[in-house]
Amino acid sequence: MIYINAIGYYIPEERINNDYFKQLTGLTDEWIVQRTGIKTRSRAKADENINTMSVEAVRNALPSLPYDIKDVDLIISSTYSPYDTVGTAAHVVQREFEIPDCKAFLISSACSSFSNALEIVEVYFAAGKARRALIIGGDKNSAYCNENDPKAGHLWGDAAVAFFLSKERVSEADYEVLEVFTEALGCTGKGPDGIQLRPLDGGIAMPEGKDVFVRACTIMPDNARKLLEHHGYTFDDLAYFIGHQANMRILKNISSNIGLPEEKVLSNIEDLGNTGSASCALVFAQNIDKFHKGDLVCISVFGGGYSAGAALVRI
């Protein structure tokens, strides 16, 4: 079992509007909004990176953390845009907050990285190798984004999120993760060719956007349905659904196909763009005030590789 004890996040203040891209790619505000739903995207400062943003996300969670941060015995950084692949965000956070006795490492599985980290925590808890964990997820997409790319240069935002987790319930305010599921889909559709991040060869690219769209519209609701049915629920039982923030048209397509009112499909893509590994967890964090005790919230992600993940949370 996994319980969510505290949540924090960091979103850079700067917003890049669609007019910025007209001079670079010729794409108009109307065209971008119609096809993606994005009006602005968050942009980190030049001296910010996934390490600094992770530290701020953790700091934001501390006021609501019901135990000493030094009790954390597992830290996982989940990102596909590491600032340093050796001195990872997990190690930086460990040092910044003086957490002496823990495991710390980085994992990456495109936009499903946070879901993969959640499943790793589940396994560590089940094996008795950890009791209290911290996942820090997010990306500085602007570090790798090719803004001159008319296919994908306008999609990306920057942000980080932090979840503190425990093996046992710590307080009545904890949220319960009923189940988490991930899968690799490299053999599906265009697979590894669908979305790319090659730091020395063009940065982030989405050469197979149509295939990404089709797969995301199918796989995210299918995985959500599997989790719900496994626990005896249907989409009607959901208080909220949170899909990966890649494209508003994907979210509207899913909402229509599963018969869920659009107001129950939470998003932040209009303001922040695609924030990568932070995406769904960030939407969850931003909407905590909407949740009520007993609500069911389903998170479902689809990303590059291809990869996917879903989690069912009871408030």
C-alpha positions as a Python dict, from the first residue, in 0.01 Angstrom:
ca = {
    (1, 'M'): (0, 0, 0),
    (2, 'I'): (111, 357, -66),
    (3, 'Y'): (-9, 669, 111),
    (4, 'I'): (51, 1024, -8),
    (5, 'N'): (148, 1236, 294),
    (6, 'A'): (239, 1574, 144),
    (7, 'I'): (269, 1737, -198),
    (8, 'G'): (460, 2037, -326),
    (9, 'Y'): (544, 2189, -661),
    (10, 'Y'): (739, 2458, -835),
    (11, 'I'): (624, 2640, -1148),
    (12, 'P'): (845, 2913, -1299),
    (13, 'E'): (676, 3252, -1313),
    (14, 'E'): (753, 3337, -1676),
    (15, 'R'): (496, 3255, -1945),
    (16, 'I'): (572, 3239, -2316),
    (17, 'N'): (265, 3323, -2525),
    (18, 'N'): (181, 3191, -2868),
    (19, 'D'): (272, 3514, -3047),
    (20, 'Y'): (634, 3439, -2963),
    (21, 'F'): (628, 3145, -3206),
    (22, 'K'): (475, 3333, -3496),
    (23, 'Q'): (807, 3500, -3571),
    (24, 'L'): (992, 3168, -3541),
    (25, 'T'): (768, 2921, -3722),
    (26, 'G'): (485, 3124, -3870),
    (27, 'L'): (229, 2950, -3647),
    (28, 'T'): (-47, 3181, -3526),
    (29, 'D'): (-207, 3192, -3182),
    (30, 'E'): (-533, 3068, -3334),
    (31, 'W'): (-360, 2771, -3502),
    (32, 'I'): (-177, 2664, -3185),
    (33, 'V'): (-482, 2697, -2960),
    (34, 'Q'): (-705, 2508, -3203),
    (35, 'R'): (-466, 2215, -3237),
    (36, 'T'): (-318, 2194, -2888),
    (37, 'G'): (-523, 2403, -2644),
    (38, 'I'): (-203, 2578, -2532),
    (39, 'K'): (-211, 2955, -2486),
    (40, 'T'): (105, 3000, -2279),
    (41, 'R'): (379, 2776, -2143),
    (42, 'S'): (591, 2804, -1826),
    (43, 'R'): (955, 2893, -1882),
    (44, 'A'): (1236, 2842, -1631),
    (45, 'K'): (1512, 3100, -1596),
    (46, 'A'): (1855, 3039, -1745),
    (47, 'D'): (2003, 2959, -1404),
    (48, 'E'): (1722, 2714, -1315),
    (49, 'N'): (1730, 2343, -1390),
    (50, 'I'): (1564, 2022, -1276),
    (51, 'N'): (1786, 2017, -965),
    (52, 'T'): (1695, 2368, -851),
    (53, 'M'): (1326, 2323, -938),
    (54, 'S'): (1316, 1993, -748),
    (55, 'V'): (1457, 2158, -437),
    (56, 'E'): (1188, 2428, -454),
    (57, 'A'): (912, 2170, -505),
    (58, 'V'): (1027, 1982, -195),
    (59, 'R'): (1048, 2306, 2),
    (60, 'N'): (690, 2386, -100),
    (61, 'A'): (570, 2054, 46),
    (62, 'L'): (741, 2084, 384),
    (63, 'P'): (474, 2289, 569),
    (64, 'S'): (225, 2004, 524),
    (65, 'L'): (468, 1715, 584),
    (66, 'P'): (356, 1530, 902),
    (67, 'Y'): (703, 1397, 990),
    (68, 'D'): (1068, 1502, 982),
    (69, 'I'): (1207, 1499, 628),
    (70, 'K'): (1508, 1314, 768),
    (71, 'D'): (1280, 1010, 810),
    (72, 'V'): (1272, 968, 430),
    (73, 'D'): (1468, 658, 330),
    (74, 'L'): (1413, 661, -49),
    (75, 'I'): (1443, 951, -294),
    (76, 'I'): (1368, 909, -664),
    (77, 'S'): (1414, 1177, -927),
    (78, 'S'): (1190, 1106, -1227),
    (79, 'T'): (1281, 1309, -1535),
    (80, 'Y'): (1394, 1285, -1896),
    (81, 'S'): (1580, 1618, -1884),
    (82, 'P'): (1843, 1578, -1610),
    (83, 'Y'): (2073, 1871, -1549),
    (84, 'D'): (2342, 1633, -1427),
    (85, 'T'): (2331, 1258, -1486),
    (86, 'V'): (2581, 1195, -1205),
    (87, 'G'): (2491, 1449, -937),
    (88, 'T'): (2120, 1385, -985),
    (89, 'A'): (1830, 1585, -846),
    (90, 'A'): (1776, 1306, -592),
    (91, 'H'): (2126, 1350, -455),
    (92, 'V'): (2099, 1729, -460),
    (93, 'V'): (1775, 1712, -261),
    (94, 'Q'): (1931, 1465, -17),
    (95, 'R'): (2216, 1708, 47),
    (96, 'E'): (2004, 2024, 55),
    (97, 'F'): (1770, 1886, 321),
    (98, 'E'): (2034, 1680, 505),
    (99, 'I'): (1864, 1341, 470),
    (100, 'P'): (2143, 1109, 589),
    (101, 'D'): (2015, 752, 560),
    (102, 'C'): (1841, 688, 229),
    (103, 'K'): (1868, 548, -119),
    (104, 'A'): (1872, 805, -400),
    (105, 'F'): (1865, 766, -777),
    (106, 'L'): (1722, 890, -1106),
    (107, 'I'): (1483, 703, -1335),
    (108, 'S'): (1359, 798, -1680),
    (109, 'S'): (1076, 666, -1893),
    (110, 'A'): (965, 971, -2087),
    (111, 'C'): (642, 1132, -1966),
    (112, 'S'): (543, 827, -1762),
    (113, 'S'): (855, 863, -1544),
    (114, 'F'): (658, 977, -1238),
    (115, 'S'): (425, 674, -1266),
    (116, 'N'): (726, 444, -1296),
    (117, 'A'): (877, 603, -986),
    (118, 'L'): (551, 546, -799),
    (119, 'E'): (557, 178, -894),
    (120, 'I'): (921, 151, -782),
    (121, 'V'): (822, 295, -444),
    (122, 'E'): (546, 33, -422),
    (123, 'V'): (801, -244, -479),
    (124, 'Y'): (1051, -101, -228),
    (125, 'F'): (774, -79, 32),
    (126, 'A'): (657, -436, -38),
    (127, 'A'): (1014, -567, -9),
    (128, 'G'): (1063, -394, 324),
    (129, 'K'): (1353, -189, 188),
    (130, 'A'): (1188, 150, 251),
    (131, 'R'): (906, 300, 458),
    (132, 'R'): (897, 667, 362),
    (133, 'A'): (977, 791, 16),
    (134, 'L'): (1006, 1110, -183),
    (135, 'I'): (944, 1131, -557),
    (136, 'I'): (1055, 1449, -730),
    (137, 'G'): (938, 1467, -1088),
    (138, 'G'): (960, 1725, -1360),
    (139, 'D'): (1142, 1858, -1660),
    (140, 'K'): (1309, 2169, -1793),
    (141, 'N'): (1190, 2113, -2146),
    (142, 'S'): (1313, 2455, -2254),
    (143, 'A'): (1672, 2331, -2212),
    (144, 'Y'): (1623, 2086, -2499),
    (145, 'C'): (1340, 2241, -2698),
    (146, 'N'): (1398, 2343, -3060),
    (147, 'E'): (1168, 2645, -3082),
    (148, 'N'): (1211, 2659, -3459),
    (149, 'D'): (1045, 2319, -3500),
    (150, 'P'): (690, 2383, -3628),
    (151, 'K'): (575, 2034, -3524),
    (152, 'A'): (662, 2046, -3155),
    (153, 'G'): (865, 2354, -3065),
    (154, 'H'): (561, 2531, -2919),
    (155, 'L'): (444, 2249, -2690),
    (156, 'W'): (678, 2249, -2394),
    (157, 'G'): (666, 2392, -2042),
    (158, 'D'): (889, 2366, -1734),
    (159, 'A'): (791, 2258, -1381),
    (160, 'A'): (865, 2021, -1093),
    (161, 'V'): (652, 1837, -836),
    (162, 'A'): (728, 1650, -512),
    (163, 'F'): (527, 1373, -346),
    (164, 'F'): (606, 1238, 2),
    (165, 'L'): (485, 879, 43),
    (166, 'S'): (463, 624, 322),
    (167, 'K'): (407, 251, 358),
    (168, 'E'): (154, 300, 639),
    (169, 'R'): (-106, 568, 694),
    (170, 'V'): (53, 856, 884),
    (171, 'S'): (-253, 1079, 927),
    (172, 'E'): (-620, 1095, 836),
    (173, 'A'): (-527, 1354, 575),
    (174, 'D'): (-327, 1099, 373),
    (175, 'Y'): (-442, 1000, 25),
    (176, 'E'): (-443, 628, -55),
    (177, 'V'): (-294, 497, -379),
    (178, 'L'): (-514, 195, -449),
    (179, 'E'): (-309, 73, -743),
    (180, 'V'): (-39, 184, -982),
    (181, 'F'): (34, 29, -1321),
    (182, 'T'): (297, 96, -1586),
    (183, 'E'): (390, -58, -1918),
    (184, 'A'): (648, -23, -2193),
    (185, 'L'): (502, 7, -2541),
    (186, 'G'): (809, 12, -2761),
    (187, 'C'): (646, -245, -2991),
    (188, 'T'): (332, -35, -3037),
    (189, 'G'): (284, 186, -3341),
    (190, 'K'): (586, 406, -3411),
    (191, 'G'): (729, 324, -3067),
    (192, 'P'): (1069, 486, -3003),
    (193, 'D'): (1041, 689, -3324),
    (194, 'G'): (724, 868, -3213),
    (195, 'I'): (888, 1117, -2975),
    (196, 'Q'): (1259, 1182, -2935),
    (197, 'L'): (1500, 1376, -2717),
    (198, 'R'): (1846, 1365, -2869),
    (199, 'P'): (2054, 1635, -2694),
    (200, 'L'): (2318, 1645, -2967),
    (201, 'D'): (2079, 1602, -3257),
    (202, 'G'): (1793, 1851, -3259),
    (203, 'G'): (1667, 1826, -2902),
    (204, 'I'): (1302, 1733, -2837),
    (205, 'A'): (1114, 1629, -3149),
    (206, 'M'): (781, 1464, -3228),
    (207, 'P'): (814, 1336, -3585),
    (208, 'E'): (513, 1105, -3554),
    (209, 'G'): (259, 1333, -3391),
    (210, 'K'): (-42, 1166, -3553),
    (211, 'D'): (55, 824, -3417),
    (212, 'V'): (117, 975, -3073),
    (213, 'F'): (-229, 1132, -3079),
    (214, 'V'): (-406, 810, -3180),
    (215, 'R'): (-223, 594, -2925),
    (216, 'A'): (-272, 843, -2640),
    (217, 'C'): (-647, 869, -2707),
    (218, 'T'): (-677, 490, -2677),
    (219, 'I'): (-418, 382, -2422),
    (220, 'M'): (-481, 638, -2147),
    (221, 'P'): (-853, 558, -2105),
    (222, 'D'): (-792, 184, -2150),
    (223, 'N'): (-542, 178, -1864),
    (224, 'A'): (-773, 385, -1647),
    (225, 'R'): (-1056, 144, -1721),
    (226, 'K'): (-841, -155, -1620),
    (227, 'L'): (-763, -4, -1281),
    (228, 'L'): (-1123, 95, -1217),
    (229, 'E'): (-1264, -245, -1311),
    (230, 'H'): (-1002, -422, -1098),
    (231, 'H'): (-1145, -241, -797),
    (232, 'G'): (-1509, -276, -894),
    (233, 'Y'): (-1554, 77, -1027),
    (234, 'T'): (-1653, 243, -1353),
    (235, 'F'): (-1582, 588, -1496),
    (236, 'D'): (-1908, 703, -1337),
    (237, 'D'): (-1749, 653, -996),
    (238, 'L'): (-1464, 892, -1070),
    (239, 'A'): (-1460, 1236, -912),
    (240, 'Y'): (-1183, 1342, -1150),
    (241, 'F'): (-971, 1208, -1434),
    (242, 'I'): (-625, 1349, -1501),
    (243, 'G'): (-467, 1261, -1834),
    (244, 'H'): (-119, 1350, -1951),
    (245, 'Q'): (-104, 1716, -2053),
    (246, 'A'): (18, 1671, -2409),
    (247, 'N'): (-274, 1811, -2607),
    (248, 'M'): (-615, 1944, -2505),
    (249, 'R'): (-774, 1769, -2803),
    (250, 'I'): (-658, 1436, -2660),
    (251, 'L'): (-822, 1516, -2325),
    (252, 'K'): (-1146, 1625, -2493),
    (253, 'N'): (-1145, 1310, -2706),
    (254, 'I'): (-1104, 1093, -2396),
    (255, 'S'): (-1373, 1284, -2208),
    (256, 'S'): (-1618, 1226, -2494),
    (257, 'N'): (-1534, 860, -2542),
    (258, 'I'): (-1561, 759, -2176),
    (259, 'G'): (-1868, 973, -2112),
    (260, 'L'): (-1707, 1187, -1843),
    (261, 'P'): (-1810, 1554, -1820),
    (262, 'E'): (-1529, 1788, -1921),
    (263, 'E'): (-1537, 1956, -1579),
    (264, 'K'): (-1422, 1622, -1432),
    (265, 'V'): (-1120, 1611, -1663),
    (266, 'L'): (-862, 1832, -1495),
    (267, 'S'): (-589, 2010, -1688),
    (268, 'N'): (-330, 2287, -1681),
    (269, 'I'): (-201, 2264, -2039),
    (270, 'E'): (-367, 2590, -2146),
    (271, 'D'): (-143, 2786, -1910),
    (272, 'L'): (168, 2567, -1867),
    (273, 'G'): (204, 2362, -2185),
    (274, 'N'): (333, 2006, -2174),
    (275, 'T'): (539, 1984, -1853),
    (276, 'G'): (661, 1632, -1923),
    (277, 'S'): (728, 1411, -1622),
    (278, 'A'): (558, 1658, -1387),
    (279, 'S'): (238, 1678, -1596),
    (280, 'C'): (-32, 1466, -1426),
    (281, 'A'): (119, 1481, -1077),
    (282, 'L'): (133, 1859, -1110),
    (283, 'V'): (-234, 1881, -1211),
    (284, 'F'): (-318, 1665, -908),
    (285, 'A'): (-113, 1894, -682),
    (286, 'Q'): (-272, 2211, -818),
    (287, 'N'): (-627, 2084, -762),
    (288, 'I'): (-606, 1946, -409),
    (289, 'D'): (-856, 2205, -285),
    (290, 'K'): (-1121, 2056, -516),
    (291, 'F'): (-1092, 1707, -371),
    (292, 'H'): (-1320, 1573, -98),
    (293, 'K'): (-1279, 1280, 137),
    (294, 'G'): (-1366, 956, -43),
    (295, 'D'): (-1322, 1096, -396),
    (296, 'L'): (-1168, 868, -656),
    (297, 'V'): (-910, 1031, -881),
    (298, 'C'): (-750, 847, -1172),
    (299, 'I'): (-423, 956, -1330),
    (300, 'S'): (-327, 815, -1670),
    (301, 'V'): (-17, 896, -1874),
    (302, 'F'): (112, 819, -2221),
    (303, 'G'): (455, 927, -2337),
    (304, 'G'): (754, 867, -2556),
    (305, 'G'): (921, 536, -2597),
    (306, 'Y'): (630, 456, -2604),
    (307, 'S'): (547, 421, -2235),
    (308, 'A'): (236, 449, -2020),
    (309, 'G'): (125, 447, -1660),
    (310, 'A'): (-185, 493, -1447),
    (311, 'A'): (-271, 528, -1080),
    (312, 'L'): (-599, 518, -888),
    (313, 'V'): (-608, 738, -578),
    (314, 'R'): (-871, 755, -305),
    (315, 'I'): (-880, 1091, -129),
}
